[in-house]
Tab-separated table of N, CA and C and ligand atoms in Angstrom:
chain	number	residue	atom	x	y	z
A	1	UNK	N	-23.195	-1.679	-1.068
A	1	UNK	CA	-22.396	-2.774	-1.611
A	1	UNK	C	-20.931	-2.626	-1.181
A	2	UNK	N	-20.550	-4.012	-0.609
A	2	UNK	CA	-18.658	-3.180	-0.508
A	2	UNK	C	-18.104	-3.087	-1.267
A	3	UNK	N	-17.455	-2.155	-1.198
A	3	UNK	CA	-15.964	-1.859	-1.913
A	3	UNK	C	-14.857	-2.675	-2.520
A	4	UNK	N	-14.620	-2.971	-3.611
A	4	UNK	CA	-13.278	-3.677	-3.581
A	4	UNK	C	-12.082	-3.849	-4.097
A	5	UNK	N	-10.928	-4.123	-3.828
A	5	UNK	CA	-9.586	-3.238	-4.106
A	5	UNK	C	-9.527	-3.198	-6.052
A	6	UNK	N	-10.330	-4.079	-6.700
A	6	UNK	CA	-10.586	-3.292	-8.157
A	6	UNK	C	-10.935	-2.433	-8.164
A	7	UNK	N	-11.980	-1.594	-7.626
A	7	UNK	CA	-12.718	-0.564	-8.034
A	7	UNK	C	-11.390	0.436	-7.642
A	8	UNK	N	-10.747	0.458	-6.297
A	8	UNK	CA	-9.911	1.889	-6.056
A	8	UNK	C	-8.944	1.665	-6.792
A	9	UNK	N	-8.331	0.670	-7.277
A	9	UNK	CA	-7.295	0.616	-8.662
A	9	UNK	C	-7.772	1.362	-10.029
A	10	UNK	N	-9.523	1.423	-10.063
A	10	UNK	CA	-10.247	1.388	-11.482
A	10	UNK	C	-9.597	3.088	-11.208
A	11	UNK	N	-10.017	3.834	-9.973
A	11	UNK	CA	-10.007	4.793	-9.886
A	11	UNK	C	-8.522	5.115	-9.536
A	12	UNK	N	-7.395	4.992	-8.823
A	12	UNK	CA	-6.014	5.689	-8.615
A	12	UNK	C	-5.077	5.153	-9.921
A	13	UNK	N	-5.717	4.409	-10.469
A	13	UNK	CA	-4.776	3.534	-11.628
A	13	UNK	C	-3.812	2.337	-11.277
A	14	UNK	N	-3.267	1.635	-11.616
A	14	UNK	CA	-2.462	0.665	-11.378
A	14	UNK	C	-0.585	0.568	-11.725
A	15	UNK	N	-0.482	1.551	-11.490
A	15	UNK	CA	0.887	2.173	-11.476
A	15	UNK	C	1.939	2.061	-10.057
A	16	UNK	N	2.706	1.118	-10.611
A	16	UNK	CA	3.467	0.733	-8.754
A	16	UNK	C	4.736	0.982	-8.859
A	17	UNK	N	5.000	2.222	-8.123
A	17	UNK	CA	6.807	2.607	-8.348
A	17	UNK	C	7.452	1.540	-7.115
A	18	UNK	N	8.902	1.123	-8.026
A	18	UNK	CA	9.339	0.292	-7.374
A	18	UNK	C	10.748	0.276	-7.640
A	19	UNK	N	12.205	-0.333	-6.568
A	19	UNK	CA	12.761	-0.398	-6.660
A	19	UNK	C	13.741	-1.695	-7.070
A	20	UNK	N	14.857	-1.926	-6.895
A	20	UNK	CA	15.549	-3.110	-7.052
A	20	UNK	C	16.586	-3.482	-5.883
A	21	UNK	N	16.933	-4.796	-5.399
A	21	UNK	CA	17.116	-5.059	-4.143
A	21	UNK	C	18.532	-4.339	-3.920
A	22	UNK	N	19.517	-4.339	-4.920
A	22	UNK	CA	20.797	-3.628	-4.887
A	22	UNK	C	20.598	-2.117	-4.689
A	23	UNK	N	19.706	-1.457	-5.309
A	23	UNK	CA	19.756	0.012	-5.320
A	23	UNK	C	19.964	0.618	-3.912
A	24	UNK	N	20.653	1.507	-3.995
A	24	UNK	CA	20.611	2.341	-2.095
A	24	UNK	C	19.637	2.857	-1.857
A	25	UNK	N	19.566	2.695	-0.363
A	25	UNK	CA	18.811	2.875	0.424
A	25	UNK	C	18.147	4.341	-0.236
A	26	UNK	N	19.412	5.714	-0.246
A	26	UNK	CA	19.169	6.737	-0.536
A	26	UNK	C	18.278	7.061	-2.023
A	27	UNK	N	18.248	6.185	-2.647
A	27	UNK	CA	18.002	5.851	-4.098
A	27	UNK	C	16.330	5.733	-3.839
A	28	UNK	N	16.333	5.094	-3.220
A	28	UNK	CA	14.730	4.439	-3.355
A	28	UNK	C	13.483	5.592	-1.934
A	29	UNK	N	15.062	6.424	-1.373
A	29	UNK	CA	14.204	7.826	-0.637
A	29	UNK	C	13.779	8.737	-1.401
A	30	UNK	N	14.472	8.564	-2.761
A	30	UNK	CA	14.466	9.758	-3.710
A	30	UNK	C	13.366	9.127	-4.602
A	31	UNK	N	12.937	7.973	-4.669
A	31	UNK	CA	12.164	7.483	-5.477
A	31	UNK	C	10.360	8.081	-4.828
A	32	UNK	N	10.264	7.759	-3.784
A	32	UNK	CA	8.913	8.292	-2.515
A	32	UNK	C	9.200	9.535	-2.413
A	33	UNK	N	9.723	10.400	-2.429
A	33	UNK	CA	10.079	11.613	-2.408
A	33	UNK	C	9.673	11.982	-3.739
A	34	UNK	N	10.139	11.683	-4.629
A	34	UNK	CA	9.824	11.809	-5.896
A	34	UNK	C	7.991	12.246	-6.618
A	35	UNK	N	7.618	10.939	-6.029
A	35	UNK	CA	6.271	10.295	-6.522
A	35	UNK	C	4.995	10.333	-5.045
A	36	UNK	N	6.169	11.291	-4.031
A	36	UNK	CA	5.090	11.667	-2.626
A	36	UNK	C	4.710	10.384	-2.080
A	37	UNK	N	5.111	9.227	-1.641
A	37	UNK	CA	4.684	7.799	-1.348
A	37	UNK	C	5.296	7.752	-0.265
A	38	UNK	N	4.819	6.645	0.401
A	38	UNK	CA	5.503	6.320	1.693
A	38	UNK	C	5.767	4.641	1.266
A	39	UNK	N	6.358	4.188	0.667
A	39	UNK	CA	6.505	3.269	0.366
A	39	UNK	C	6.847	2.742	-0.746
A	40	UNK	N	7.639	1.991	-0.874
A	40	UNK	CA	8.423	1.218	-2.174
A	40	UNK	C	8.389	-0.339	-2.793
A	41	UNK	N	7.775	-0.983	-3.716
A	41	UNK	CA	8.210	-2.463	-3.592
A	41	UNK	C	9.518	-2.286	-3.890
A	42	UNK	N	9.807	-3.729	-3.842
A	42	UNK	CA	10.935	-4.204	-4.364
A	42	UNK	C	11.034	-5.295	-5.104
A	43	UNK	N	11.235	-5.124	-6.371
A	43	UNK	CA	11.134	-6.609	-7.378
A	43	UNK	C	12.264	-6.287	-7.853
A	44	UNK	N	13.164	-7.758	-7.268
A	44	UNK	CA	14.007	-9.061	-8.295
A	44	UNK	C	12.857	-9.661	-9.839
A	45	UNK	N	14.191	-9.256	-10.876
A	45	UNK	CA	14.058	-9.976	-11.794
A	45	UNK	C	12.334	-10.031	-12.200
A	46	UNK	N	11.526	-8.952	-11.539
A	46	UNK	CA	10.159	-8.467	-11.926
A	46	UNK	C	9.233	-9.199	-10.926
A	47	UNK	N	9.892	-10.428	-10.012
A	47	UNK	CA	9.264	-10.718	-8.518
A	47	UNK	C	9.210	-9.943	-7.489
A	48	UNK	N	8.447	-10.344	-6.794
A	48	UNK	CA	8.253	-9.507	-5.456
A	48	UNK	C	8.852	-9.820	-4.552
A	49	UNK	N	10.079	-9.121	-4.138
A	49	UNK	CA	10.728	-9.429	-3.145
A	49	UNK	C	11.071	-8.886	-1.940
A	50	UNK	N	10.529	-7.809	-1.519
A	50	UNK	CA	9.628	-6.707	-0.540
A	50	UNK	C	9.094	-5.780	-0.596
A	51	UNK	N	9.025	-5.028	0.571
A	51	UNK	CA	8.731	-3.957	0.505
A	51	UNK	C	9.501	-2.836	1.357
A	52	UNK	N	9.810	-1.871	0.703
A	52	UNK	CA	10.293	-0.682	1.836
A	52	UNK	C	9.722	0.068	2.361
A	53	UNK	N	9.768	1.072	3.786
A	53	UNK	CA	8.581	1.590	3.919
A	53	UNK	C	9.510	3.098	4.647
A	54	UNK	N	8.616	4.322	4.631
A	54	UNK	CA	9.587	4.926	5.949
A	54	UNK	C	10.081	4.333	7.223
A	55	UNK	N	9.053	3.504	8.023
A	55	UNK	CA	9.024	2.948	9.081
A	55	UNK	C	10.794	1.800	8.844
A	56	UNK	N	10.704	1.305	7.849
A	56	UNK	CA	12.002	0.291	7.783
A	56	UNK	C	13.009	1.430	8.030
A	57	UNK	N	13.257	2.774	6.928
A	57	UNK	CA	14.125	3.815	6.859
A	57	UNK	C	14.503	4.255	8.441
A	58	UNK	N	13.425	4.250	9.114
A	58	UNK	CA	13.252	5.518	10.733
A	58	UNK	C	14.179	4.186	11.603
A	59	UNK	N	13.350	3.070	11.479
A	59	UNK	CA	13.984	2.222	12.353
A	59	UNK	C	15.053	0.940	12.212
A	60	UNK	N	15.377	0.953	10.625
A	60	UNK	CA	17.031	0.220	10.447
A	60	UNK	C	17.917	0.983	10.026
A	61	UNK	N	17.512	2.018	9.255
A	61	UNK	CA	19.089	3.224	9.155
A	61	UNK	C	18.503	4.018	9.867
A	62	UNK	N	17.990	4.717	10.251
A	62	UNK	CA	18.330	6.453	11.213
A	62	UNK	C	18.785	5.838	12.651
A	63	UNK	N	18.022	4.448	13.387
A	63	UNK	CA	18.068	4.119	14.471
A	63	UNK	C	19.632	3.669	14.772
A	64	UNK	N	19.755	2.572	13.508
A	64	UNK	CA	21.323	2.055	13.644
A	64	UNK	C	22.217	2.841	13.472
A	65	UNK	N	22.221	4.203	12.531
A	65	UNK	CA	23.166	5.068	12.217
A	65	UNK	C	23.472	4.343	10.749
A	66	UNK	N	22.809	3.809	10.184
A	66	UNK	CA	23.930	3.548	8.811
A	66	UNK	C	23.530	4.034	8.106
A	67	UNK	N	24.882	3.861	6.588
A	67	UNK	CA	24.451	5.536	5.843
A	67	UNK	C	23.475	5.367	4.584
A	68	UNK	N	22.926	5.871	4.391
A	68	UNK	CA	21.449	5.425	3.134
A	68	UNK	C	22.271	5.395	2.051
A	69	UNK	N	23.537	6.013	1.545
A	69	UNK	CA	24.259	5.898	0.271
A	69	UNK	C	24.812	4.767	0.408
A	70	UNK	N	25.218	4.013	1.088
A	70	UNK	CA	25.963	2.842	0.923
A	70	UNK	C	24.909	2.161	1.605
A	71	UNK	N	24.171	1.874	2.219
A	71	UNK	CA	23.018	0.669	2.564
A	71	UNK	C	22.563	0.216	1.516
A	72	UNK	N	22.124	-1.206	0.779
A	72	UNK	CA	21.499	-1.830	-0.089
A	72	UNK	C	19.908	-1.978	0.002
A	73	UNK	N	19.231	-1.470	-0.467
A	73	UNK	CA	17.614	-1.487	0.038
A	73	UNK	C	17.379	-3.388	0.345
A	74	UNK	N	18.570	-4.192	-0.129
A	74	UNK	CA	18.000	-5.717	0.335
A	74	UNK	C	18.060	-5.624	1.885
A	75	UNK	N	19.339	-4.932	2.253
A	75	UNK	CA	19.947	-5.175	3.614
A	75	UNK	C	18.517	-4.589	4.685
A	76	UNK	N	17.504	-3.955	4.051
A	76	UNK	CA	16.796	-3.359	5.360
A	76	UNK	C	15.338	-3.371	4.651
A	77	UNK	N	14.686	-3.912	3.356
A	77	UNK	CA	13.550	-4.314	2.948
A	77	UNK	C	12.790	-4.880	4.313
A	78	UNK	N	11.300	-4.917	4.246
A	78	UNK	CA	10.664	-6.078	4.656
A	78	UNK	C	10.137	-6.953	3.526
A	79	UNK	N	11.198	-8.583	3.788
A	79	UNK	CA	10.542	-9.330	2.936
A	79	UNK	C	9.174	-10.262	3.184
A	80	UNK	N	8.561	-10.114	4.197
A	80	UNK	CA	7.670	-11.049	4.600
A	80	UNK	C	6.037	-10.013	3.949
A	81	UNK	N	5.775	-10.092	2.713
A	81	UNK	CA	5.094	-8.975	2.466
A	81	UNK	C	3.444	-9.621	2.165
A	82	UNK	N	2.964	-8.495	2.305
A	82	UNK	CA	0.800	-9.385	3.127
A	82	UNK	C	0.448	-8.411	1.416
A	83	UNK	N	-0.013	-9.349	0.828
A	83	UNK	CA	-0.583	-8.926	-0.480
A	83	UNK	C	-2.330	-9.152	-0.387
A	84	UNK	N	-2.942	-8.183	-1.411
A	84	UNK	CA	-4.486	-8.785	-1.878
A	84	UNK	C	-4.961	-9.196	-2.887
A	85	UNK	N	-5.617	-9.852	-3.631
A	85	UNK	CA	-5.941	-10.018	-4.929
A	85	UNK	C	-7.448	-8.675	-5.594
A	86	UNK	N	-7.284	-8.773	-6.890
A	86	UNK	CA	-8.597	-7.711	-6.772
A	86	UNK	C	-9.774	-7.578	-6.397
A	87	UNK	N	-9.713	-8.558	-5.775
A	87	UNK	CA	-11.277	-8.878	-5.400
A	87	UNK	C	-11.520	-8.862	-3.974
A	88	UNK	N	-10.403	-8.906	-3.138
A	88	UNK	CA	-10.620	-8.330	-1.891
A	88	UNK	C	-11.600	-7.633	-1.513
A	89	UNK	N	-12.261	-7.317	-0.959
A	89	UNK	CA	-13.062	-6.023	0.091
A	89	UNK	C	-12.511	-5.158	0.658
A	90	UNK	N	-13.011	-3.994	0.579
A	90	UNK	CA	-12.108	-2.684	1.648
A	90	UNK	C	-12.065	-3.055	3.317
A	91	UNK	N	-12.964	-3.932	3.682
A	91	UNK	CA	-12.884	-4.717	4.757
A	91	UNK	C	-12.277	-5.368	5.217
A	92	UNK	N	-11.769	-6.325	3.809
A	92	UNK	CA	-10.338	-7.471	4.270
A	92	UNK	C	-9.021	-6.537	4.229
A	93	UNK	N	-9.257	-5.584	3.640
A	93	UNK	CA	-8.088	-4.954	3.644
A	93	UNK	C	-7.244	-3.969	4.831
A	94	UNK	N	-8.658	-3.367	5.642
A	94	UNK	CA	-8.692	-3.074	6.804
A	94	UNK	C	-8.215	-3.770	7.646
A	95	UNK	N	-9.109	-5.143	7.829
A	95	UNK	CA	-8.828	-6.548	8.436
A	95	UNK	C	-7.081	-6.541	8.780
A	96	UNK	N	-6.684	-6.879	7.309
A	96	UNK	CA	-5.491	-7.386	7.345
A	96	UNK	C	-4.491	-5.761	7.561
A	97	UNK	N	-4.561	-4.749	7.127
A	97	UNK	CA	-3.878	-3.849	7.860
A	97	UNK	C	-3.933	-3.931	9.202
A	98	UNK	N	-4.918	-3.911	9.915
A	98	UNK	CA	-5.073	-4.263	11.338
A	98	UNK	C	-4.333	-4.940	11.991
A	99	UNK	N	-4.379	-6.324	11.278
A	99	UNK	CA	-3.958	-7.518	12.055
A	99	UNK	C	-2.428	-7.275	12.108
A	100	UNK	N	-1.406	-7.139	10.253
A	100	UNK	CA	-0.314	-7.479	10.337
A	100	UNK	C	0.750	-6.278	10.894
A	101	UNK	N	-0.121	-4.914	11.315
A	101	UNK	CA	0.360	-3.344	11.481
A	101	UNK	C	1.355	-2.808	10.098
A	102	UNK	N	0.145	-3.273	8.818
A	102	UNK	CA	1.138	-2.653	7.085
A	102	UNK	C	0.200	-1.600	6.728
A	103	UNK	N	0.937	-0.507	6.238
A	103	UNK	CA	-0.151	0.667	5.674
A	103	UNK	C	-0.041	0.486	3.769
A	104	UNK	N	0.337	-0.723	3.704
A	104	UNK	CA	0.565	-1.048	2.215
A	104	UNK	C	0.524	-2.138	1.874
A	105	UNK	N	-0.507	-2.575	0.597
A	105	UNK	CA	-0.672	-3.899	0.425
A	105	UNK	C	-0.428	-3.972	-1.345
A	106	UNK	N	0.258	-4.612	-1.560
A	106	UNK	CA	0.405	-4.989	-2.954
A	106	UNK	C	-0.736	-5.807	-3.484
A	107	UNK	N	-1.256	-5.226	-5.000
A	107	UNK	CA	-2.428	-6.117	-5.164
A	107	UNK	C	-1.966	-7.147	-6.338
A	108	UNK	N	-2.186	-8.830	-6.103
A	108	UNK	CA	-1.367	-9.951	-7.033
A	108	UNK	C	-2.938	-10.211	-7.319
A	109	UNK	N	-2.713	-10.303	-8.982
A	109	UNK	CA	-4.182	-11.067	-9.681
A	109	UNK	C	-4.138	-12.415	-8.811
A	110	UNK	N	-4.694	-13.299	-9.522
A	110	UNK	CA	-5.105	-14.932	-9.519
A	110	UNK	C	-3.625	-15.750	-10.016
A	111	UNK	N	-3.130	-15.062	-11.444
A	111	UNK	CA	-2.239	-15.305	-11.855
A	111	UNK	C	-0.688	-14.781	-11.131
A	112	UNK	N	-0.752	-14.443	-10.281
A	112	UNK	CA	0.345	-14.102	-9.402
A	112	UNK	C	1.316	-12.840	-10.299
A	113	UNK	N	0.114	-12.510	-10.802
A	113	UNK	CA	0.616	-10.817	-11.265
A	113	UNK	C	0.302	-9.750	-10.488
A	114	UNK	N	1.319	-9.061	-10.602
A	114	UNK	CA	1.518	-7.417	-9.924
A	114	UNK	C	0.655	-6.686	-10.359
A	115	UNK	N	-0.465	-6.060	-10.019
A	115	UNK	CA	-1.586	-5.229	-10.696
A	115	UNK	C	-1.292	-4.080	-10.567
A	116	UNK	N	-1.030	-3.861	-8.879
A	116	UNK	CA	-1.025	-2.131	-8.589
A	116	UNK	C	-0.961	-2.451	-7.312
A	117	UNK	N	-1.289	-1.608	-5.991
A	117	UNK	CA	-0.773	-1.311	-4.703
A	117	UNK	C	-1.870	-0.257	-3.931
A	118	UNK	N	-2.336	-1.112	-2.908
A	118	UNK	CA	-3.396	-0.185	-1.822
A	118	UNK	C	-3.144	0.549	-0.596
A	119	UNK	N	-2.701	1.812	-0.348
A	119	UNK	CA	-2.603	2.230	0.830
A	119	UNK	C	-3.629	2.271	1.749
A	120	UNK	N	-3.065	2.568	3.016
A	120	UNK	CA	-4.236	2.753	4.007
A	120	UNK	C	-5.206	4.001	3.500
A	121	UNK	N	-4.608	4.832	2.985
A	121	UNK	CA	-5.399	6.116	2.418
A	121	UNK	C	-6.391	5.579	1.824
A	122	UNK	N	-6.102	5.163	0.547
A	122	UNK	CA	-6.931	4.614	-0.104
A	122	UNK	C	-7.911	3.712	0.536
A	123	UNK	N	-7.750	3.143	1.407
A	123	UNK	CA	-8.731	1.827	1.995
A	123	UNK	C	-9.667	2.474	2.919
A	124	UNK	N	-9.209	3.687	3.439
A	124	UNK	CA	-9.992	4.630	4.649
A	124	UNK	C	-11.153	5.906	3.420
A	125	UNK	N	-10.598	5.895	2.465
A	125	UNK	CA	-11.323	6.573	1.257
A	125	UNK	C	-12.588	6.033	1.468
A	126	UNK	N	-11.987	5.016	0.557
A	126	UNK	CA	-13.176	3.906	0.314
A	126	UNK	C	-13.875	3.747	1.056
A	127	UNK	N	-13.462	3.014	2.294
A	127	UNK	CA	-14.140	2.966	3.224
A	127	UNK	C	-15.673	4.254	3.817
A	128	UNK	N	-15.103	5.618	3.481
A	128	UNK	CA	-16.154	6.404	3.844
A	128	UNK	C	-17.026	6.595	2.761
A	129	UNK	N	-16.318	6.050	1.250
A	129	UNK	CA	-17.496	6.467	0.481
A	129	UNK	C	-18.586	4.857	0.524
A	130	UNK	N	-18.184	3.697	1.107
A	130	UNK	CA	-19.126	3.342	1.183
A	130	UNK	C	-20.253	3.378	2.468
A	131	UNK	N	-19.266	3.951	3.071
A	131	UNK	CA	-20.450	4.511	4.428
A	131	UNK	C	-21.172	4.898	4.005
A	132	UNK	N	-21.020	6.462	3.337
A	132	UNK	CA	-21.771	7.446	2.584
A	132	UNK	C	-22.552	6.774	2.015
A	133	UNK	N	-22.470	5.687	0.760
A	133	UNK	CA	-23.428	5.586	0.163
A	133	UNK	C	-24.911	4.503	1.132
A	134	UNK	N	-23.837	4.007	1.974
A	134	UNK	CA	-25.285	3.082	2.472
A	134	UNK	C	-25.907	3.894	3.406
A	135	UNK	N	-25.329	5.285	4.504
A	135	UNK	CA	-26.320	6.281	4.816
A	135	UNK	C	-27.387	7.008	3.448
A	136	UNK	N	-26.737	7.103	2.136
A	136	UNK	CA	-27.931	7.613	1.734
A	136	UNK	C	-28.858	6.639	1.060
A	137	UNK	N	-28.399	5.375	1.359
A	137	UNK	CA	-29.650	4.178	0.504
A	137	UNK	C	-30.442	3.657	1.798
A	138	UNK	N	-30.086	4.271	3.055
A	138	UNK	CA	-30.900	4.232	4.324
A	138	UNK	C	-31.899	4.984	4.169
A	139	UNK	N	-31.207	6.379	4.160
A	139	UNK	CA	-32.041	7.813	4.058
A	139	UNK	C	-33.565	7.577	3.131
A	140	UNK	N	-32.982	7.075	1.608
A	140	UNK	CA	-34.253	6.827	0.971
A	140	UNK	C	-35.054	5.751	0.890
A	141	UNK	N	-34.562	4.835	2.046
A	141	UNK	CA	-35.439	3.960	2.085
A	141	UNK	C	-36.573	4.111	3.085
A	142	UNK	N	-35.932	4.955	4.064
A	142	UNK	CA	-36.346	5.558	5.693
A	142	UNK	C	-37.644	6.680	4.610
A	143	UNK	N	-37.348	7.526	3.813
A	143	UNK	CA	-38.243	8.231	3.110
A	143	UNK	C	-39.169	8.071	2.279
A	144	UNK	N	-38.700	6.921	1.812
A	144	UNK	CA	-39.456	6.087	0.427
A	144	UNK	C	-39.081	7.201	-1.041
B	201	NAD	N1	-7.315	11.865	-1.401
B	201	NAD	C1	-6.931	10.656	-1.714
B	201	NAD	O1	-7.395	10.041	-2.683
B	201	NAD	C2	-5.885	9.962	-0.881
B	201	NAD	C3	-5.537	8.631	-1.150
B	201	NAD	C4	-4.528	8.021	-0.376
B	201	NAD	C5	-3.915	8.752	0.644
B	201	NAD	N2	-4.273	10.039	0.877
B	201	NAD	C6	-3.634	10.801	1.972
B	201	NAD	O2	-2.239	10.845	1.761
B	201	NAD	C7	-1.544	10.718	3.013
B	201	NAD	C8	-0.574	9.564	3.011
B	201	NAD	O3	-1.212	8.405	2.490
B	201	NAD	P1	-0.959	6.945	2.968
B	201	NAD	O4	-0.547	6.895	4.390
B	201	NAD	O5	-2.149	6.141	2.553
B	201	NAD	O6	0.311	6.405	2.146
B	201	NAD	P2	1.138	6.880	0.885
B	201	NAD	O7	1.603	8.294	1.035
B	201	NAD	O8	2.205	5.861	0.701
B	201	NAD	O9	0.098	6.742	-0.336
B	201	NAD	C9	-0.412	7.859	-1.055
B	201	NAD	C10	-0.928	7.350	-2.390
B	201	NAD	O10	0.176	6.823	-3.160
B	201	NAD	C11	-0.078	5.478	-3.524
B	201	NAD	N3	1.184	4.714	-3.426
B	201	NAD	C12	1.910	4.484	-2.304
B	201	NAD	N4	3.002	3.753	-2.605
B	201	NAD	C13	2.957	3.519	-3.922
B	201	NAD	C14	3.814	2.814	-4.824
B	201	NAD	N5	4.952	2.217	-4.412
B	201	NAD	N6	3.457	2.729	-6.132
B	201	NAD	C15	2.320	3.351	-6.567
B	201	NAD	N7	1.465	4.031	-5.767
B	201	NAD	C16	1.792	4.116	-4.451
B	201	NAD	C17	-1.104	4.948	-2.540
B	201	NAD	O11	-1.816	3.857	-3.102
B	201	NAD	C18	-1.944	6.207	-2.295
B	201	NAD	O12	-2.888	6.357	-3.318
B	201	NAD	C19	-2.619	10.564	4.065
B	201	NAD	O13	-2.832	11.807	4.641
B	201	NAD	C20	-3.831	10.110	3.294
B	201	NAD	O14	-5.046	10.475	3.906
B	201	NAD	C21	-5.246	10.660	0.132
C-alpha cells in the first residue's frame, strides 16, 4: 500500500521549527543548528512566507559575502515554496522533490493549515519501508 505524508507525520510528529521574516540570518542558523535541521520556514503573522534552507545560506550569504548578523532572513528566504497536503503519497512527494530540486516540503491540510514538514529523509524512509513491505507480501504470496 503507499505511503502517505500522514502516516510519516503520525510517526516524526508534527512539530515545525520556524522563523520570522525580520529575524537574522544568524538567528535562524542557530535555530537548525539547534534542532539538527537543514531547514527553516518562515511565517509572517503565522502565514507561510518561505522557506530557508542551507543551500539559500551557502549561496546568498557565504557566496555574496554578506554578514548573517545583519542579513534579514526576508532578504535571502525562498518565497516560492512547493507544499503537500496529508494525503499526498511518498511518490508525489518524490515526484515533486524531483521536479522542483526542494529537500523540504511543508505539509498544508485542506484548510490551508500548517500541519508539520517532510524531508527528503523522511520520504526516502518511507519510501524503503514500503519497498520492504511489498517484497515481503511478494515473498508470501510467491510461498503461499
Ligand atoms: N532515521 C530517520 O528517521 C531520518 C529521517 C530523516 C532524515 N534522516 C537523515 O538525516 C540526514 C539529513 O536529513 P534530511 O536531508 O532529510 O534533512 P533535515 O536534516 O532537514 O531533516 C532531518 C529531520 O528533521 C525534520 N525537519 C527538518 N526541518 C524541520 C523543521 N523546520 N521543522 C521540523 N522538523 C524539521 C525532517 O522532517 C527530518 O525528519 C540524512 O542523512 C537523512 O538520511 C534520518
Amino acid at each position: 500500500m503507499q505511503r502517505k505524508v500522514a502516516g510519516i507525520l503520525e510517526e516524526k510528529g508534527a512539530e515545525v521549527w520556524s522563523v520570522e521574516p525580520g529575524d537574522t540570518v544568524l538567528g535562524a542558523l542557530e535555530t537548525m543548528a539547534r534542532h539538527n535541521i537543514g531547514a527553516v520556514l518562515v511565517l509572517d503573522d503565522g502565514g507561510l512566507a518561505g522557506i530557508l534552507t542551507e543551500r539559500d545560506y551557502a549561496r546568498k550569504v557565504k557566496l555574496e559575502a554578506l554578514g548573517s548578523s545583519e542579513t534579514p532572513v526576508s532578504q535571502i528566504m525562498t518565497t516560492i515554496v512547493h507544499t503537500v497536503t496529508p494525503a499526498a503519497s511518498v511518490a508525489d512527494c518524490m515526484q515533486l522533490m524531483t521536479d522542483e530540486r526542494v529537500r523540504h516540503l511543508p505539509v498544508v491540510d485542506d484548510d490551508g493549515r500548517l500541519v508539520g514538514i517532510v524531508s527528503i529523509g523522511d520520504v526516502v524512509k518511507a519510501m524503503i519501508a514500503q519497498q520492504r513491505d511489498l517484497i515481503a507480501d511478494l515473498e508470501r504470496y510467491i510461498t503461499g
